[in-house]
Short mmCIF file of C-alpha atoms in Angstrom, two decimals:
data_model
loop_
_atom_site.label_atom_id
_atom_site.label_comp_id
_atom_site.label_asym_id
_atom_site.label_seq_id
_atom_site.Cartn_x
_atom_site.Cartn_y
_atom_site.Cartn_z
CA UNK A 1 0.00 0.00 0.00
CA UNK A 2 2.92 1.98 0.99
CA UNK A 3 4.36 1.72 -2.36
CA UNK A 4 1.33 2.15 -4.30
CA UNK A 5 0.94 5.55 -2.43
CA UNK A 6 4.40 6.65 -3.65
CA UNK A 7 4.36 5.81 -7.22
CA UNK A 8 1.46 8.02 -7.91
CA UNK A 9 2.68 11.26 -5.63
CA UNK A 10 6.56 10.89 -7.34
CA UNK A 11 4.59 11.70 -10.43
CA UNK A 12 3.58 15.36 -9.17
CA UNK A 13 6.86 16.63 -8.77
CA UNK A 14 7.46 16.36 -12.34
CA UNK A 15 3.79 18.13 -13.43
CA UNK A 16 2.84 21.28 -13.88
CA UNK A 17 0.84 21.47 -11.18
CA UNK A 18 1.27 24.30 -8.90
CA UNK A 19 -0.61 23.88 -5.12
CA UNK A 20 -0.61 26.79 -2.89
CA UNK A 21 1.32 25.87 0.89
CA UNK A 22 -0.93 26.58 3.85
CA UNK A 23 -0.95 30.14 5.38
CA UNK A 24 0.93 29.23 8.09
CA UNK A 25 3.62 27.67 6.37
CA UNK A 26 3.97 30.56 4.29
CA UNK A 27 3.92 33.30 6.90
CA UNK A 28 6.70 31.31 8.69
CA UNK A 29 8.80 31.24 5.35
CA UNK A 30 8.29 35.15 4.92
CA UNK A 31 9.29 35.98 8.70
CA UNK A 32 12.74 33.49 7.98
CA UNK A 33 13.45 34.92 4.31
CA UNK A 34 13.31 38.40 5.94
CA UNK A 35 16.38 37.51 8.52
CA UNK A 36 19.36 38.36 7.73
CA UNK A 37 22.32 34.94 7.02
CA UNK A 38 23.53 36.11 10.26
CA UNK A 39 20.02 35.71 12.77
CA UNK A 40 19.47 32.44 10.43
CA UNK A 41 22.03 31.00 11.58
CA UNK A 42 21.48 32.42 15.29
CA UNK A 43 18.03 30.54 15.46
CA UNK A 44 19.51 27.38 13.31
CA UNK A 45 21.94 27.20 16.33
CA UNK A 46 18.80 27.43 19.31
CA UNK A 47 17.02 24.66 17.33
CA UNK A 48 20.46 22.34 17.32
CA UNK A 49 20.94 23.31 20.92
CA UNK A 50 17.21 22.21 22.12
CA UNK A 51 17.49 19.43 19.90
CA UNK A 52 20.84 18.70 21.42
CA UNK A 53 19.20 18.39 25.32
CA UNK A 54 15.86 16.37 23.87
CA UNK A 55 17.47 13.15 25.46
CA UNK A 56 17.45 13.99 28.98
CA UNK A 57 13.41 14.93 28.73
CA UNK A 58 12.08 12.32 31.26
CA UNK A 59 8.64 10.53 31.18
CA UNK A 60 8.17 12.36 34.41
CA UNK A 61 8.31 15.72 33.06
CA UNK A 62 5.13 17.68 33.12
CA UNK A 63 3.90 17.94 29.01
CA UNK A 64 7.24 17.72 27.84
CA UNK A 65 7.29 14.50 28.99
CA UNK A 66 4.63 12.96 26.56
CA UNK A 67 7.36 13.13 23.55
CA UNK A 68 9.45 10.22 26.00
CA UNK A 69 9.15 6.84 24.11
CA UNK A 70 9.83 4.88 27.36
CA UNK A 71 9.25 2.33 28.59
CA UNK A 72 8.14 0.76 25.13
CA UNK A 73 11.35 2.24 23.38
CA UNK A 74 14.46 3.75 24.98
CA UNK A 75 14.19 7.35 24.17
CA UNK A 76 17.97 8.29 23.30
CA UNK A 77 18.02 5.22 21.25
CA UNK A 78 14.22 6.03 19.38
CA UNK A 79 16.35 9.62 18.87
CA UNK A 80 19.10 8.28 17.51
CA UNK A 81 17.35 6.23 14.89
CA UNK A 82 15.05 9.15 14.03
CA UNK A 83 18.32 11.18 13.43
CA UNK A 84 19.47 8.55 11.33
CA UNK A 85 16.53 8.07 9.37
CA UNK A 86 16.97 12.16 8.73
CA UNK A 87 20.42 11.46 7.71
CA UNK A 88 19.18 8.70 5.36
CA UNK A 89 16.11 11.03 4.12
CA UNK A 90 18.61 13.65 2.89
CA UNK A 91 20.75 11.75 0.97
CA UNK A 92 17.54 10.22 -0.75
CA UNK A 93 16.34 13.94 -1.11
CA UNK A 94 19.66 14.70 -3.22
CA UNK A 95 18.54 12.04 -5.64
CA UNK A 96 14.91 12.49 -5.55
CA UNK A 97 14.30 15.76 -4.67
CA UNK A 98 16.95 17.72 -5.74
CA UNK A 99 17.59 15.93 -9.30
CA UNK A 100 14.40 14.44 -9.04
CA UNK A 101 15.15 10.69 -10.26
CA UNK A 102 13.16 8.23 -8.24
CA UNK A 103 15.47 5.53 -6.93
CA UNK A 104 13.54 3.08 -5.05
CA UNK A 105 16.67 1.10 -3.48
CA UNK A 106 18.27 3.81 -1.72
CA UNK A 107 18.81 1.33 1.20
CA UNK A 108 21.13 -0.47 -1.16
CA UNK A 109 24.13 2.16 -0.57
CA UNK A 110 22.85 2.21 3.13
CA UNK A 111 23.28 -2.06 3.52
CA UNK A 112 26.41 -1.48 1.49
CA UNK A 113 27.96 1.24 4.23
CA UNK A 114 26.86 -1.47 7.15
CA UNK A 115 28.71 -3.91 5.49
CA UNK A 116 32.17 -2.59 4.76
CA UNK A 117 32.20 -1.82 8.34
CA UNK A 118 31.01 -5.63 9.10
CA UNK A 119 33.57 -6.63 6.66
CA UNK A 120 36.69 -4.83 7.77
CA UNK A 121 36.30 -4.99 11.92
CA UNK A 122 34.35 -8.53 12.74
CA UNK A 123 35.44 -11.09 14.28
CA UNK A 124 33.36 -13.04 12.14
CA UNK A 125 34.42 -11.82 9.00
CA UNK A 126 37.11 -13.73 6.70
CA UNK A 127 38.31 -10.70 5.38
CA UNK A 128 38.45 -8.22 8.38
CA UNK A 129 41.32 -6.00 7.81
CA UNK A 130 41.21 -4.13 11.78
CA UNK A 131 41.84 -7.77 14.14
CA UNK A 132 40.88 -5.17 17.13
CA UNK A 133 37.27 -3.77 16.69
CA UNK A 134 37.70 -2.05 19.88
CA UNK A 135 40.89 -0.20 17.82
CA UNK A 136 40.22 3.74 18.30
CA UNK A 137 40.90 3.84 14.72
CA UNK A 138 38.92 1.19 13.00
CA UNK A 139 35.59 2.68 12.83
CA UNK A 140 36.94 6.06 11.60
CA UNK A 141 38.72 4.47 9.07
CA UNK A 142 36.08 2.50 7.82
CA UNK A 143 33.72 5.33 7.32
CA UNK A 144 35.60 7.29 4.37
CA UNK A 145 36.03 3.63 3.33
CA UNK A 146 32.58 2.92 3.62
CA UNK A 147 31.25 5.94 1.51
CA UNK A 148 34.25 5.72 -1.16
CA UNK A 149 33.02 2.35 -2.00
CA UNK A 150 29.41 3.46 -1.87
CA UNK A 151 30.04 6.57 -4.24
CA UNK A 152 31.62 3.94 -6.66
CA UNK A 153 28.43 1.45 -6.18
CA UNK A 154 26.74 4.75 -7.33
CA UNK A 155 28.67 5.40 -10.50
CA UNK A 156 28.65 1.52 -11.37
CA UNK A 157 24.70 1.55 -11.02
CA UNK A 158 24.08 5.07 -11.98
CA UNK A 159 26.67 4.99 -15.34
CA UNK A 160 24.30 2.01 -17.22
CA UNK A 161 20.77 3.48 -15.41
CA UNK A 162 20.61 7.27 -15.49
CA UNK A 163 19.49 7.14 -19.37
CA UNK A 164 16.45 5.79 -18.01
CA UNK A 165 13.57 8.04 -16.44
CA UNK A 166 10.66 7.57 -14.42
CA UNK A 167 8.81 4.86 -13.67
CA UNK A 168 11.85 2.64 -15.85
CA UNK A 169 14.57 4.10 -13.55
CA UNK A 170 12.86 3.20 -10.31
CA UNK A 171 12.32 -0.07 -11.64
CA UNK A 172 15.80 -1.07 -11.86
CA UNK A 173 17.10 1.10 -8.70
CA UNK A 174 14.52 -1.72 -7.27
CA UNK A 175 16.25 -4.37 -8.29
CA UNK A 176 19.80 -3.11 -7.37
CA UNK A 177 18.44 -3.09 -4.00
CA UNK A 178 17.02 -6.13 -3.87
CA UNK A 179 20.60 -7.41 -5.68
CA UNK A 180 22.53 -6.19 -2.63
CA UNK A 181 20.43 -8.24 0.00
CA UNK A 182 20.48 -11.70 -2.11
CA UNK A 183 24.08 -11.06 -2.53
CA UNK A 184 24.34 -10.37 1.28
CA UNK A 185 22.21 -13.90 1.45
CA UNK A 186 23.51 -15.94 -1.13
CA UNK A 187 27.35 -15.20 -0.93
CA UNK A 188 29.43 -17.00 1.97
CA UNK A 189 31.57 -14.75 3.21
CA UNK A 190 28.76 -11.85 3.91
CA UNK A 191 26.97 -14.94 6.26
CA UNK A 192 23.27 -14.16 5.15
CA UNK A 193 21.15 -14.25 7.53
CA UNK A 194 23.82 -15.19 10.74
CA UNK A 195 25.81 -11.95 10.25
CA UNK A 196 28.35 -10.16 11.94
CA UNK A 197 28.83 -9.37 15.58
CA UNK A 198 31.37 -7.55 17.37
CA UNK A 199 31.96 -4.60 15.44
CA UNK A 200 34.23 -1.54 15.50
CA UNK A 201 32.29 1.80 17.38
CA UNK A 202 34.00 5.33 17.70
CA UNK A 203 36.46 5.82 19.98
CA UNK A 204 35.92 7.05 23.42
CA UNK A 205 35.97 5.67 27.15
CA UNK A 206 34.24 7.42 30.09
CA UNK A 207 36.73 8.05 33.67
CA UNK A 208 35.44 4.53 34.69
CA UNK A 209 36.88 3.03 31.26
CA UNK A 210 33.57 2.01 30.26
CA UNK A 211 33.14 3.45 26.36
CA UNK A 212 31.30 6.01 25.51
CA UNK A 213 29.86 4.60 22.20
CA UNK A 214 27.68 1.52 23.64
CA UNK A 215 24.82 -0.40 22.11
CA UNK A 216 22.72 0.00 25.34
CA UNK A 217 23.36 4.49 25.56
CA UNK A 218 21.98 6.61 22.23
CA UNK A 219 23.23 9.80 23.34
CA UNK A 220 26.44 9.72 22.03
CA UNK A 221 25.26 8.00 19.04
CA UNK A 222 22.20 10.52 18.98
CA UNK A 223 24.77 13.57 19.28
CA UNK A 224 27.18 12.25 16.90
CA UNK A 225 24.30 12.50 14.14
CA UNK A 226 23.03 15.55 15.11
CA UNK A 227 26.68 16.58 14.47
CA UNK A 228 27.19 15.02 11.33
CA UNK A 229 23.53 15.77 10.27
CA UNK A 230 24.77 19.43 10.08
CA UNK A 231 28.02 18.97 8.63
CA UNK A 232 25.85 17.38 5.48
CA UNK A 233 23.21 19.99 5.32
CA UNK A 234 26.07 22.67 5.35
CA UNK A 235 27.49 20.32 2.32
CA UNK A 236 24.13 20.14 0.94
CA UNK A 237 23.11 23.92 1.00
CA UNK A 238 26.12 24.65 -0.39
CA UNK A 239 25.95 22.33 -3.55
CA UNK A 240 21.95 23.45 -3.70
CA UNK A 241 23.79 27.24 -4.28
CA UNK A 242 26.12 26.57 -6.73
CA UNK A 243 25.94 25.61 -10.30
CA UNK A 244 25.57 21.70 -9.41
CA UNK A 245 22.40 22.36 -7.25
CA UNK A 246 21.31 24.85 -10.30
CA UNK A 247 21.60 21.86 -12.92
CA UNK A 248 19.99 19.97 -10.33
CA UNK A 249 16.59 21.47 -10.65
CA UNK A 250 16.69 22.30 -13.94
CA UNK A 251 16.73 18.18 -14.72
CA UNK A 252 14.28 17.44 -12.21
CA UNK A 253 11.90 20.33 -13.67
CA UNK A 254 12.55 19.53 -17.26
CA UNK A 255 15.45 17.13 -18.19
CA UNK A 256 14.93 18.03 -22.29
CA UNK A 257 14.79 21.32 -21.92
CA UNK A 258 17.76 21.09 -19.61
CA UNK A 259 19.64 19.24 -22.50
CA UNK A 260 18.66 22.06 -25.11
CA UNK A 261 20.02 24.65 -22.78
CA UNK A 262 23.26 22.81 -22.74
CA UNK A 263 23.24 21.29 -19.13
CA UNK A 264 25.06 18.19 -19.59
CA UNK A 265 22.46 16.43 -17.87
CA UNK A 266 23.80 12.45 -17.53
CA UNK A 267 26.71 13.85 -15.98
CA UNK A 268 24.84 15.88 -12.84
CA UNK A 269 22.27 12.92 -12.45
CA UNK A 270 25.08 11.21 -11.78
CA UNK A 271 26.45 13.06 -9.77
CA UNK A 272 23.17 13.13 -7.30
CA UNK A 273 23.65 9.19 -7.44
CA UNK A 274 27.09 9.36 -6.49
CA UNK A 275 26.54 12.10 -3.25
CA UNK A 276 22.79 10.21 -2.50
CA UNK A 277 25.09 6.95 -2.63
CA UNK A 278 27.92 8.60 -0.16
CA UNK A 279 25.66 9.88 2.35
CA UNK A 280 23.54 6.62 2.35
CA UNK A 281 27.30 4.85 3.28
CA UNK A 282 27.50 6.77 5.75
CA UNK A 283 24.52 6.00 7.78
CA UNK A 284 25.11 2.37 7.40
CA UNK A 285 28.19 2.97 9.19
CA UNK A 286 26.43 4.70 11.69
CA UNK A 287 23.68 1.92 12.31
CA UNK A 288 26.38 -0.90 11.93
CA UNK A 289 28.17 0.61 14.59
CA UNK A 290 25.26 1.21 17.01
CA UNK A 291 23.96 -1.45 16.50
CA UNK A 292 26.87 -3.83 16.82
CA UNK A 293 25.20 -6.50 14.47
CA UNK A 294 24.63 -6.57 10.39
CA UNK A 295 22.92 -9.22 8.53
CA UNK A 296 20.59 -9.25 5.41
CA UNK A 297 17.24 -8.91 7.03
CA UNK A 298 17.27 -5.00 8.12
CA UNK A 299 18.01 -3.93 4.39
CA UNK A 300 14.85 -5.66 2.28
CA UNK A 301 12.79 -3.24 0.07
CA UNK A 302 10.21 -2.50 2.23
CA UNK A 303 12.84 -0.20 4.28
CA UNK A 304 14.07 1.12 1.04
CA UNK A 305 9.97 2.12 0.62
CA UNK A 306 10.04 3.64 4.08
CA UNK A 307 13.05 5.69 3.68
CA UNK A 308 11.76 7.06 0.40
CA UNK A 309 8.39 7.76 2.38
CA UNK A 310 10.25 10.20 5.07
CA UNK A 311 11.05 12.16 1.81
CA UNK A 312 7.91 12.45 0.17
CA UNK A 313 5.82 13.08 3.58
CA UNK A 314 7.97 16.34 4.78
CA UNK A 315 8.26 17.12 0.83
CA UNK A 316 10.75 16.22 -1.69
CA UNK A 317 13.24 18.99 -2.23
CA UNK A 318 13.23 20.62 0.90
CA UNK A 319 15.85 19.51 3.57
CA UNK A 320 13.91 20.39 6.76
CA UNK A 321 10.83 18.99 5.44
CA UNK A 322 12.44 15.77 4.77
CA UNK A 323 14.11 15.96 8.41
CA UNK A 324 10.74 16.15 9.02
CA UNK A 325 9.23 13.24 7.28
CA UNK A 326 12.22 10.72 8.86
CA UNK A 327 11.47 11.99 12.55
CA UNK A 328 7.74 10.83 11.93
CA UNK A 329 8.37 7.47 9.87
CA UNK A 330 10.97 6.46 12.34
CA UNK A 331 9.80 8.64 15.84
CA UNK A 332 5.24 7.38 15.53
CA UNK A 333 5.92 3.29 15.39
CA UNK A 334 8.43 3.95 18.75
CA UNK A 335 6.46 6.22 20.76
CA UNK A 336 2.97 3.84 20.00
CA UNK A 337 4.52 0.55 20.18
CA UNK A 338 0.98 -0.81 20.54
CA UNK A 339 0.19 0.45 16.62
CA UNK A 340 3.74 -0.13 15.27
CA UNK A 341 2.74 -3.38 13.50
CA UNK A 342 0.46 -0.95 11.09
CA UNK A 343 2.73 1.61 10.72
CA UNK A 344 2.49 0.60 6.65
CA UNK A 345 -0.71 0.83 6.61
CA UNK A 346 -1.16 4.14 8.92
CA UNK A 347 1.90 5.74 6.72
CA UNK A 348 0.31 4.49 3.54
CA UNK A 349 -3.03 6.13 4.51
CA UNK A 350 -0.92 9.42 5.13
CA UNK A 351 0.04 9.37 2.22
CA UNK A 352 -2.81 8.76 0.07
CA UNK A 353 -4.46 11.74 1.92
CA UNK A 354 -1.16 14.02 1.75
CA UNK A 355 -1.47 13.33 -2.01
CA UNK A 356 -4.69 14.50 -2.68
CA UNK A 357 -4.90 17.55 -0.29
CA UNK A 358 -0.67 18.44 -0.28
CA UNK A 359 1.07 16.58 -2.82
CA UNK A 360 4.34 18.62 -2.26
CA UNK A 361 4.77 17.15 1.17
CA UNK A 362 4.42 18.79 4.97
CA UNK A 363 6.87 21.35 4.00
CA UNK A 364 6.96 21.60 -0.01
CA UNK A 365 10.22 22.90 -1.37
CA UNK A 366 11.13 26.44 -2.32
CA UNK A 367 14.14 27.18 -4.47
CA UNK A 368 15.64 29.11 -6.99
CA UNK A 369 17.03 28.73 -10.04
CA UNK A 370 19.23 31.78 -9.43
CA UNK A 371 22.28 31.78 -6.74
CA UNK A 372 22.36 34.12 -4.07
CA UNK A 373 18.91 34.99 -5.12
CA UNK A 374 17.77 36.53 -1.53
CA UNK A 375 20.77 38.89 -1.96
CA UNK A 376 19.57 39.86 -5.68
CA UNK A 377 15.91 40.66 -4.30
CA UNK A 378 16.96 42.55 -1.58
CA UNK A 379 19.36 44.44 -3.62
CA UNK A 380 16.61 45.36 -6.35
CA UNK A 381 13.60 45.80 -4.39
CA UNK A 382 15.17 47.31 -1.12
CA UNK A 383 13.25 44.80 1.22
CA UNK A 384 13.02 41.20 1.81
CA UNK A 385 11.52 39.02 -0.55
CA UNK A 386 7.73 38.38 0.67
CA UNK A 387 5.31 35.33 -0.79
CA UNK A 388 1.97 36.11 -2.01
CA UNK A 389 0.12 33.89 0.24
CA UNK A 390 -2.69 33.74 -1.88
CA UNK A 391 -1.52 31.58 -4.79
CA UNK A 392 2.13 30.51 -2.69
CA UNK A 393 3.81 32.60 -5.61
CA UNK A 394 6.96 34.36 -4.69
CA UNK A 395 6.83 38.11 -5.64
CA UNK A 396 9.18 41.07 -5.39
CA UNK A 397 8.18 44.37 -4.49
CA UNK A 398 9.85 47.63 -5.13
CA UNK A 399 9.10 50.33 -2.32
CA UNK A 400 10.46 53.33 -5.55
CA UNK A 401 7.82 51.89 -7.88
CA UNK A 402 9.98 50.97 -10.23
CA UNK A 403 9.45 47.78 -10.94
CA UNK A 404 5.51 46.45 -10.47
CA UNK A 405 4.48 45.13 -7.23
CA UNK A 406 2.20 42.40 -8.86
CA UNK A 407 3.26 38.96 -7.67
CA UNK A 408 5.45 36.96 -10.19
CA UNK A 409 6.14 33.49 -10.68
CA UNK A 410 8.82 31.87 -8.82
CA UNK A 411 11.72 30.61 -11.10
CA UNK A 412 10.48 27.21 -9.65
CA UNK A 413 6.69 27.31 -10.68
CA UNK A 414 5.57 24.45 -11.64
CA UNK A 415 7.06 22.10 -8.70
CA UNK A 416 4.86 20.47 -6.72
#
């Protein structure tokens, strides 16, 4: 069900259809376009800070205390995986969102990431290259290792694939993912469905010499993906700015007319595949090392269809919306343990009615096609940019009257 709701929403993103964003949503975009970079960042650095102290909220706490997953789920561990879901949802977003190809085994690159890590610092692996997984050094080795070989599983699948669009392309990004798991079942030294224990963690002991990176304590883990959580967004936002994130949504809006206007198209798609596949490697090193166990039943398509779910619930394209979307897919089944056996079927519902009354997502995407473009409308129209929150259209208006105050399109009309 959850899949059927999918297909049919990835379809809007690439239609002209043009759906107006709730009042609300707007008048919060207009109050944060009119800060300056400087108070953006002030308030970006509250909202790490209070989401930095979420894990010592107790159950016991008065109101506060109702976001607590305990004692179904641990709470720093439910915040950890939510974090890495969000992780997860923003490489996806790079692919689907931002170049808007819909890959349907993202968790591929993510079962790939867990594995290197398996691979290199078991116990139980044949071809471990760290014989210490409590080495300081082995995890933090294996992560650059982990998303180099990733990136390259991107190329090799992206290289053949990327001619392909739509509804052909997420076909066949299916079956890579489903490739990876019968590989991880089928060939002998990955150990199918026994796996791999005793794997390499970060480094770290507390004054009692117990470490700091445990299976049974999140927070570290938690903190250590807020932390890298930002360090990709800043990566992110930066690409989004430049002339990669530019080519980016000129493919996802129109791929031919992309190609006309000489935007070598095959070689940014691949690109997204290759950052998508990086970041993805990366979180499976983060859950392998949490988690302290990798075999081939935590990567089947059905997660793949989850991840790509956080992404089109908080809205394809838009990096705090998909934050969003993850904190919900992965944060709802672990605070109501008694209704996580239909979390499908309650996400798949979601989505059918997101679809037909906000097929853009929670928090629909907003960008430009031009770089810098706040400074440029604050430099011609001598104020922030405001929205027309009538038709969600972003307009310009010019306090000296020269240039008409009547709302114009966004360079992006036409996403959903």
């Amino acid at each position: 069900m959850l899949t059927f709701a999918l297909l049919p929403a990835s379809t809007t993103w690439f239609g002209p259809e043009v759906t107006a964003p709730p009042r609300r949503v707007v008048s919060f975009r207009a109050r944060w376009n009119s800060l300056s970079r400087q108070q953006q960042w002030l308030w970006s650095i509250i909202a790490i800070a209070v989401l930095v102290i979420l894990p010592y909220i107790s159950s016991d706490f008065p109101l506060l205390g109702l976001i607590n997953t305990e004692p179904g789920t641990d709470f720093p561990i439910s915040l950890f995986n939510a974090a890495r879901t969000a992780l997860i949802a923003i490489g996806l977003n790079v692919v689907v969102g931002q170049a808007g190809l819909l890959d349907l085994g993202y968790v591929g690159f993510f079962a790939i990431g867990a594995y290197v890590v398996a691979l290199f610092t078991s116990s139980d692996s044949t071809v471990r290259v760290f014989t210490d997984p409590n080495s300081p050094w082995a995890w933090l080795i294996c992560v650059p290792i982990a998303m180099a070989i990733t990136m390259v599983s991107g190329l090799i699948l992206g290289a053949p694939t990327l001619r392909l669009r739509g509804d052909y392309l997420a076909i066949v990004t299916l079956g890579f993912g489903e490739i990876v798991r019968l590989l991880a079942d089928n060939v002998t030294p990955l150990r199918g469905n026994i796996g791999f224990q005793n794997l390499a963690r970060p480094p770290g002991h507390h004054a009692d010499g117990t470490a700091v990176f445990s299976q049974t304590d999140g927070k570290p883990w938690y903190w250590l993906t807020i932390g890298l959580i930002v360090v990709v967004l800043i990566f992110v936002g930066n690409l989004e700015r430049s002339r990669v994130g530019r080519a980016w949504v000129a493919i996802r809006e129109d791929e031919d007319a992309a190609e006309i206007m000489g935007v070598p198209t095959f070689r940014f798609k691949l690109w997204a595949f290759v950052i998508g596949a990086a970041i993805g490697g990366l979180s499976g090193a983060l859950f392998a090392g949490q988690i302290g166990f990798v075999n081939n039943q935590r990567f089947d398509p059905v997660t793949s269809i989850l991840f790509l779910a956080a992404v089109v619930l908080g809205g394809a394209g838009n990096k705090v919306g998909v934050i969003v979307g993850a904190f919900l897919i992965s944060y709802i089944p672990d605070r109501f343990t008694s209704i996580s056996e239909y979390k499908f079927l309650i996400f798949g519902i979601a989505l059918i009615v997101l679809m037909l009354f906000r097929p853009q997502g929670l928090l629909g995407a907003r960008q430009r096609l031009l770089t810098y473009g706040r400074q440029a409308y604050q430099r011609l129209t001598g104020g922030p940019e405001r929205l027309d929150t009538g038709t969600g259209a972003f307009a310009t208006g010019v306090a000296s009257g020269a240039m008409s105050a009547e709302p114009v399109p966004d360079a992006r009309a036409g996403e959903a």
